[in-house]
Short mmCIF file of C-alpha atoms in Angstrom, two decimals:
data_model
loop_
_atom_site.label_atom_id
_atom_site.label_comp_id
_atom_site.label_asym_id
_atom_site.label_seq_id
_atom_site.Cartn_x
_atom_site.Cartn_y
_atom_site.Cartn_z
CA MET F 29 117.68 106.75 111.89
CA ASP F 30 116.20 103.25 112.13
CA TYR F 31 113.91 101.30 109.79
CA HIS F 32 110.73 102.81 111.24
CA ASP F 33 112.16 106.33 110.91
CA LEU F 34 112.83 105.50 107.26
CA LEU F 35 109.22 104.44 106.66
CA ALA F 36 107.98 107.58 108.39
CA ARG F 37 110.17 109.87 106.30
CA LEU F 38 109.09 108.15 103.09
CA GLY F 39 105.43 108.33 104.13
CA GLU F 40 104.92 104.62 103.55
CA GLY F 41 101.32 103.79 104.37
CA SER F 42 101.21 100.02 103.77
CA ALA F 43 104.58 98.48 104.66
CA HIS F 44 103.41 94.89 104.86
CA PRO F 45 103.20 91.88 102.53
CA GLY F 46 100.87 92.61 99.64
CA GLY F 47 100.60 96.32 100.34
CA PHE F 48 97.31 98.22 100.50
CA SER F 49 95.58 96.08 97.88
CA ALA F 50 96.05 93.07 100.19
CA THR F 51 94.55 95.11 103.03
CA LEU F 52 91.47 95.89 100.97
CA GLN F 53 91.05 92.26 99.97
CA LEU F 54 91.38 91.15 103.58
CA LEU F 55 88.86 93.68 104.88
CA ASP F 56 86.43 92.72 102.14
CA SER F 57 86.72 89.04 103.09
CA LEU F 58 86.06 89.78 106.78
CA SER F 59 82.64 91.35 106.15
CA LEU F 60 82.75 93.25 109.43
CA PRO F 61 79.37 94.28 110.83
CA ALA F 62 78.43 97.91 110.27
CA ARG F 63 79.51 100.58 112.74
CA VAL F 64 81.62 98.31 114.96
CA HIS F 65 84.51 99.83 116.92
CA VAL F 66 87.79 98.93 115.19
CA LEU F 67 91.17 99.46 116.82
CA GLU F 68 94.08 99.53 114.36
CA ILE F 69 97.43 98.97 116.05
CA GLY F 70 100.46 100.30 114.22
CA CYS F 71 98.42 102.61 112.00
CA GLY F 72 101.46 104.32 110.47
CA THR F 73 100.40 107.22 108.26
CA GLY F 74 96.73 106.37 108.74
CA ARG F 75 95.84 104.99 105.32
CA THR F 76 93.91 101.95 106.57
CA ALA F 77 92.39 103.80 109.52
CA CYS F 78 91.00 106.49 107.25
CA TYR F 79 89.65 103.89 104.84
CA LEU F 80 87.85 102.14 107.69
CA ALA F 81 86.39 105.44 108.86
CA ARG F 82 85.09 106.14 105.34
CA GLN F 83 83.30 102.80 105.46
CA GLY F 84 81.38 103.96 108.52
CA TYR F 85 83.30 102.20 111.29
CA ASN F 86 84.15 103.78 114.64
CA VAL F 87 87.96 103.86 114.40
CA THR F 88 90.69 104.25 116.99
CA ALA F 89 94.25 104.07 115.65
CA VAL F 90 97.46 103.63 117.62
CA ASP F 91 101.09 104.06 116.66
CA LEU F 92 104.27 104.58 118.65
CA HIS F 93 106.02 106.77 116.08
CA ARG F 94 105.16 110.47 116.48
CA HIS F 95 106.16 111.44 112.93
CA MET F 96 103.90 108.72 111.51
CA LEU F 97 100.98 109.92 113.64
CA ASP F 98 101.45 113.53 112.56
CA LYS F 99 101.08 112.42 108.95
CA ALA F 100 98.09 110.27 109.86
CA VAL F 101 96.31 113.22 111.47
CA ARG F 102 96.91 115.36 108.40
CA ARG F 103 95.62 112.57 106.15
CA ALA F 104 92.41 112.29 108.19
CA ARG F 105 91.87 116.04 107.91
CA LYS F 106 92.33 115.94 104.13
CA GLU F 107 89.91 113.02 103.84
CA ARG F 108 87.49 114.65 106.31
CA VAL F 109 87.07 111.51 108.37
CA ASP F 110 86.88 111.06 112.11
CA VAL F 111 89.63 108.86 113.56
CA ARG F 112 90.86 108.92 117.15
CA PHE F 113 94.68 108.74 116.95
CA ILE F 114 96.73 107.78 120.01
CA GLN F 115 100.48 107.56 120.46
CA ALA F 116 101.10 104.36 122.40
CA ASP F 117 103.00 101.10 122.57
CA ALA F 118 101.17 97.95 121.47
CA THR F 119 102.18 96.28 124.74
CA ALA F 120 100.68 99.05 126.91
CA LEU F 121 97.49 100.33 125.30
CA PRO F 122 95.87 103.29 127.14
CA LEU F 123 92.40 101.86 126.65
CA PRO F 124 89.90 100.25 129.04
CA ASP F 125 89.21 96.53 129.22
CA ASN F 126 86.54 95.14 126.88
CA HIS F 127 86.57 98.33 124.82
CA VAL F 128 86.59 97.44 121.10
CA ASP F 129 84.95 94.93 118.78
CA VAL F 130 87.86 94.35 116.40
CA VAL F 131 91.64 94.66 116.72
CA PHE F 132 93.26 94.94 113.29
CA ILE F 133 97.03 94.66 112.83
CA GLU F 134 99.38 94.31 109.88
CA SER F 135 103.08 93.68 110.42
CA VAL F 136 103.35 95.15 113.91
CA THR F 137 103.38 92.34 116.48
CA ILE F 138 106.71 91.00 115.18
CA PHE F 139 108.33 94.21 116.42
CA THR F 140 107.05 93.71 119.97
CA SER F 141 107.28 91.28 122.82
CA TRP F 142 104.50 89.16 121.30
CA ARG F 143 103.23 87.63 124.54
CA LYS F 144 102.66 91.10 126.05
CA ALA F 145 101.16 92.47 122.85
CA LEU F 146 98.75 89.58 122.34
CA ALA F 147 97.66 89.83 125.97
CA GLU F 148 96.90 93.54 125.45
CA TYR F 149 94.90 92.82 122.31
CA GLY F 150 92.82 90.33 124.27
CA ARG F 151 92.38 92.74 127.18
CA VAL F 152 90.91 95.58 125.12
CA LEU F 153 88.66 93.33 123.02
CA LYS F 154 85.10 92.74 124.13
CA PRO F 155 84.02 89.15 124.83
CA GLY F 156 83.54 87.53 121.43
CA GLY F 157 85.69 90.26 119.85
CA LEU F 158 87.76 89.56 116.73
CA LEU F 159 91.55 89.77 116.36
CA VAL F 160 92.98 90.01 112.83
CA ASP F 161 96.77 90.01 112.54
CA ARG F 162 98.90 89.79 109.36
CA GLU F 163 102.51 89.01 110.26
CA MET F 164 105.77 87.83 108.75
CA VAL F 165 106.39 84.18 109.63
CA LEU F 166 109.31 81.82 109.45
CA SER F 167 108.95 79.41 106.53
CA GLY F 168 112.52 78.06 106.41
CA ARG F 169 115.47 77.40 108.67
CA LYS F 170 116.32 80.13 111.15
CA THR F 171 119.89 80.74 112.29
CA GLU F 172 121.25 82.90 115.07
CA LEU F 173 123.01 85.11 112.51
CA MET F 174 119.78 85.58 110.54
CA SER F 175 117.82 86.49 113.67
CA ARG F 176 120.49 88.92 114.79
CA ARG F 177 120.68 90.69 111.43
CA LEU F 178 116.91 91.02 111.03
CA LYS F 179 116.57 92.30 114.57
CA ARG F 180 119.37 94.83 114.15
CA PHE F 181 118.12 96.29 110.87
CA TYR F 182 114.32 95.98 111.09
CA GLY F 183 113.84 95.78 114.83
CA ILE F 184 112.11 92.41 114.55
CA ARG F 185 111.72 90.73 117.94
CA THR F 186 109.51 87.79 117.00
CA LEU F 187 110.25 85.45 114.10
CA ALA F 188 108.23 82.27 114.47
CA THR F 189 106.44 79.59 112.45
CA VAL F 190 102.70 79.53 111.83
CA SER F 191 102.27 76.70 114.34
CA ALA F 192 104.18 78.69 116.99
CA TRP F 193 101.92 81.71 116.38
CA LYS F 194 98.79 79.60 116.77
CA LYS F 195 100.13 78.10 119.99
CA GLN F 196 100.98 81.55 121.36
CA LEU F 197 97.54 82.92 120.50
CA ARG F 198 95.84 80.07 122.32
CA GLY F 199 98.23 80.47 125.23
CA CYS F 200 97.18 84.12 125.51
CA GLY F 201 93.55 83.11 125.89
CA PHE F 202 92.22 83.38 122.34
CA SER F 203 89.79 80.85 120.89
CA LYS F 204 88.83 79.91 117.32
CA VAL F 205 92.40 80.54 116.17
CA GLU F 206 92.55 80.22 112.39
CA VAL F 207 94.96 80.95 109.55
CA LYS F 208 92.91 82.91 107.04
CA GLU F 209 95.74 83.36 104.56
CA GLN F 210 99.26 81.99 104.30
CA SER F 211 102.26 82.23 101.98
CA ARG F 212 105.66 80.60 102.26
CA THR F 213 107.21 83.63 100.52
CA MET F 214 106.81 87.35 101.03
CA GLY F 215 105.51 87.68 97.47
CA LYS F 216 105.86 90.66 95.16
CA TRP F 217 104.18 93.97 95.83
CA GLY F 218 102.64 95.75 92.90
CA VAL F 219 102.74 99.48 92.22
CA ASP F 220 100.78 101.10 95.01
CA HIS F 221 99.61 104.62 94.24
CA ASP F 222 98.72 106.58 97.35
CA PRO F 223 97.49 110.05 96.33
CA LEU F 224 97.85 111.35 99.91
CA ARG F 225 101.33 109.95 100.53
CA GLU F 226 103.40 112.61 102.27
CA MET F 227 107.12 112.13 101.61
CA ASP F 228 109.88 114.19 103.19
CA MET F 229 111.50 115.13 99.90
CA ASN F 230 114.63 116.56 101.51
CA TRP F 231 115.51 113.04 102.68
CA ILE F 232 115.37 111.35 99.27
CA GLU F 233 119.05 112.01 98.49
CA ASP F 234 120.18 111.38 102.05
CA LYS F 235 123.09 108.91 102.17
CA ASN F 236 121.59 107.12 105.17
CA ILE F 237 118.46 106.32 103.18
CA GLN F 238 120.48 105.07 100.24
CA ARG F 239 122.60 102.90 102.53
CA MET F 240 119.56 101.49 104.30
CA SER F 241 117.87 100.73 100.99
CA ARG F 242 120.90 98.71 99.87
CA THR F 243 120.97 96.86 103.19
CA ASN F 244 117.27 96.05 102.87
CA ASP F 245 117.82 94.64 99.38
CA ARG F 246 120.72 92.47 100.57
CA LEU F 247 118.79 91.08 103.53
CA LEU F 248 115.75 90.21 101.43
CA LEU F 249 117.94 88.57 98.81
CA ARG F 250 119.73 86.48 101.42
CA TYR F 251 116.83 85.54 103.69
CA GLY F 252 113.69 86.15 101.65
CA LYS F 253 113.19 82.48 100.78
CA ARG F 254 112.97 81.64 104.48
CA LEU F 255 110.29 84.23 105.19
CA GLY F 256 106.59 84.15 104.47
CA TYR F 257 103.49 85.67 105.99
CA ALA F 258 100.17 84.63 107.45
CA VAL F 259 96.90 86.27 108.43
CA PHE F 260 95.65 85.01 111.77
CA THR F 261 92.13 85.45 113.10
CA ALA F 262 91.05 84.65 116.64
CA ARG F 263 88.29 85.41 119.10
CA VAL F 264 88.15 86.42 122.73
CA PRO F 265 86.02 83.72 124.38
CA ILE F 266 82.55 84.85 125.44
CA GLU F 267 82.94 82.66 128.50
CA ALA F 268 86.07 81.34 130.19
CA GLY F 269 87.18 77.90 129.16
CA THR F 270 85.83 77.96 125.60
CA ASN F 271 89.24 77.69 123.87
#
């Protein structure tokens, strides 16, 4: 069992800095036009995707983890909303070019080969389309040991500064790259009540989960002050050469 298996078993629907309340605040600040086509990448148990669908958006949601998607489908049925769920890798999206208006991501790209993932986001976005990506960023000194431990436990593949993220986004063809929100710490997450959270109760007393929870606490205690987060927004140029 890895970190993503753990989140799936626990039914965690908002495993990112700030939790679901931060998601709601972000979406409110974006003021997305009505009925646009939103692609959520790394939808997990479908909490955000279902919320977007309730707001009247055309929603496609992608996740690689089958157990997460199964819970997402059941959530959508309970909420009686229409979401198209797809099992896929962020670096190989089974969608046509110029297909969606908005790509929305929270704490997913760090687990991928970011150059490939960002290129895919740009490919599926329509000209002028909006990318919104909340990711963990490096806010202190990074060591080889730190990188190795975070990669081994969480599966993190990309741990970079805000300036490196902006440079990579521009290098992948995005324009109007902005940092909408930034914190030099991960911050504290409040109590997040999810009435449709679906936990696998038989795993709660599992020794692997208890061990992983202790490891998570130790890693955050040791490296938390060197980690922050940022929300990046960027556009696909309407015409080439507008970066």
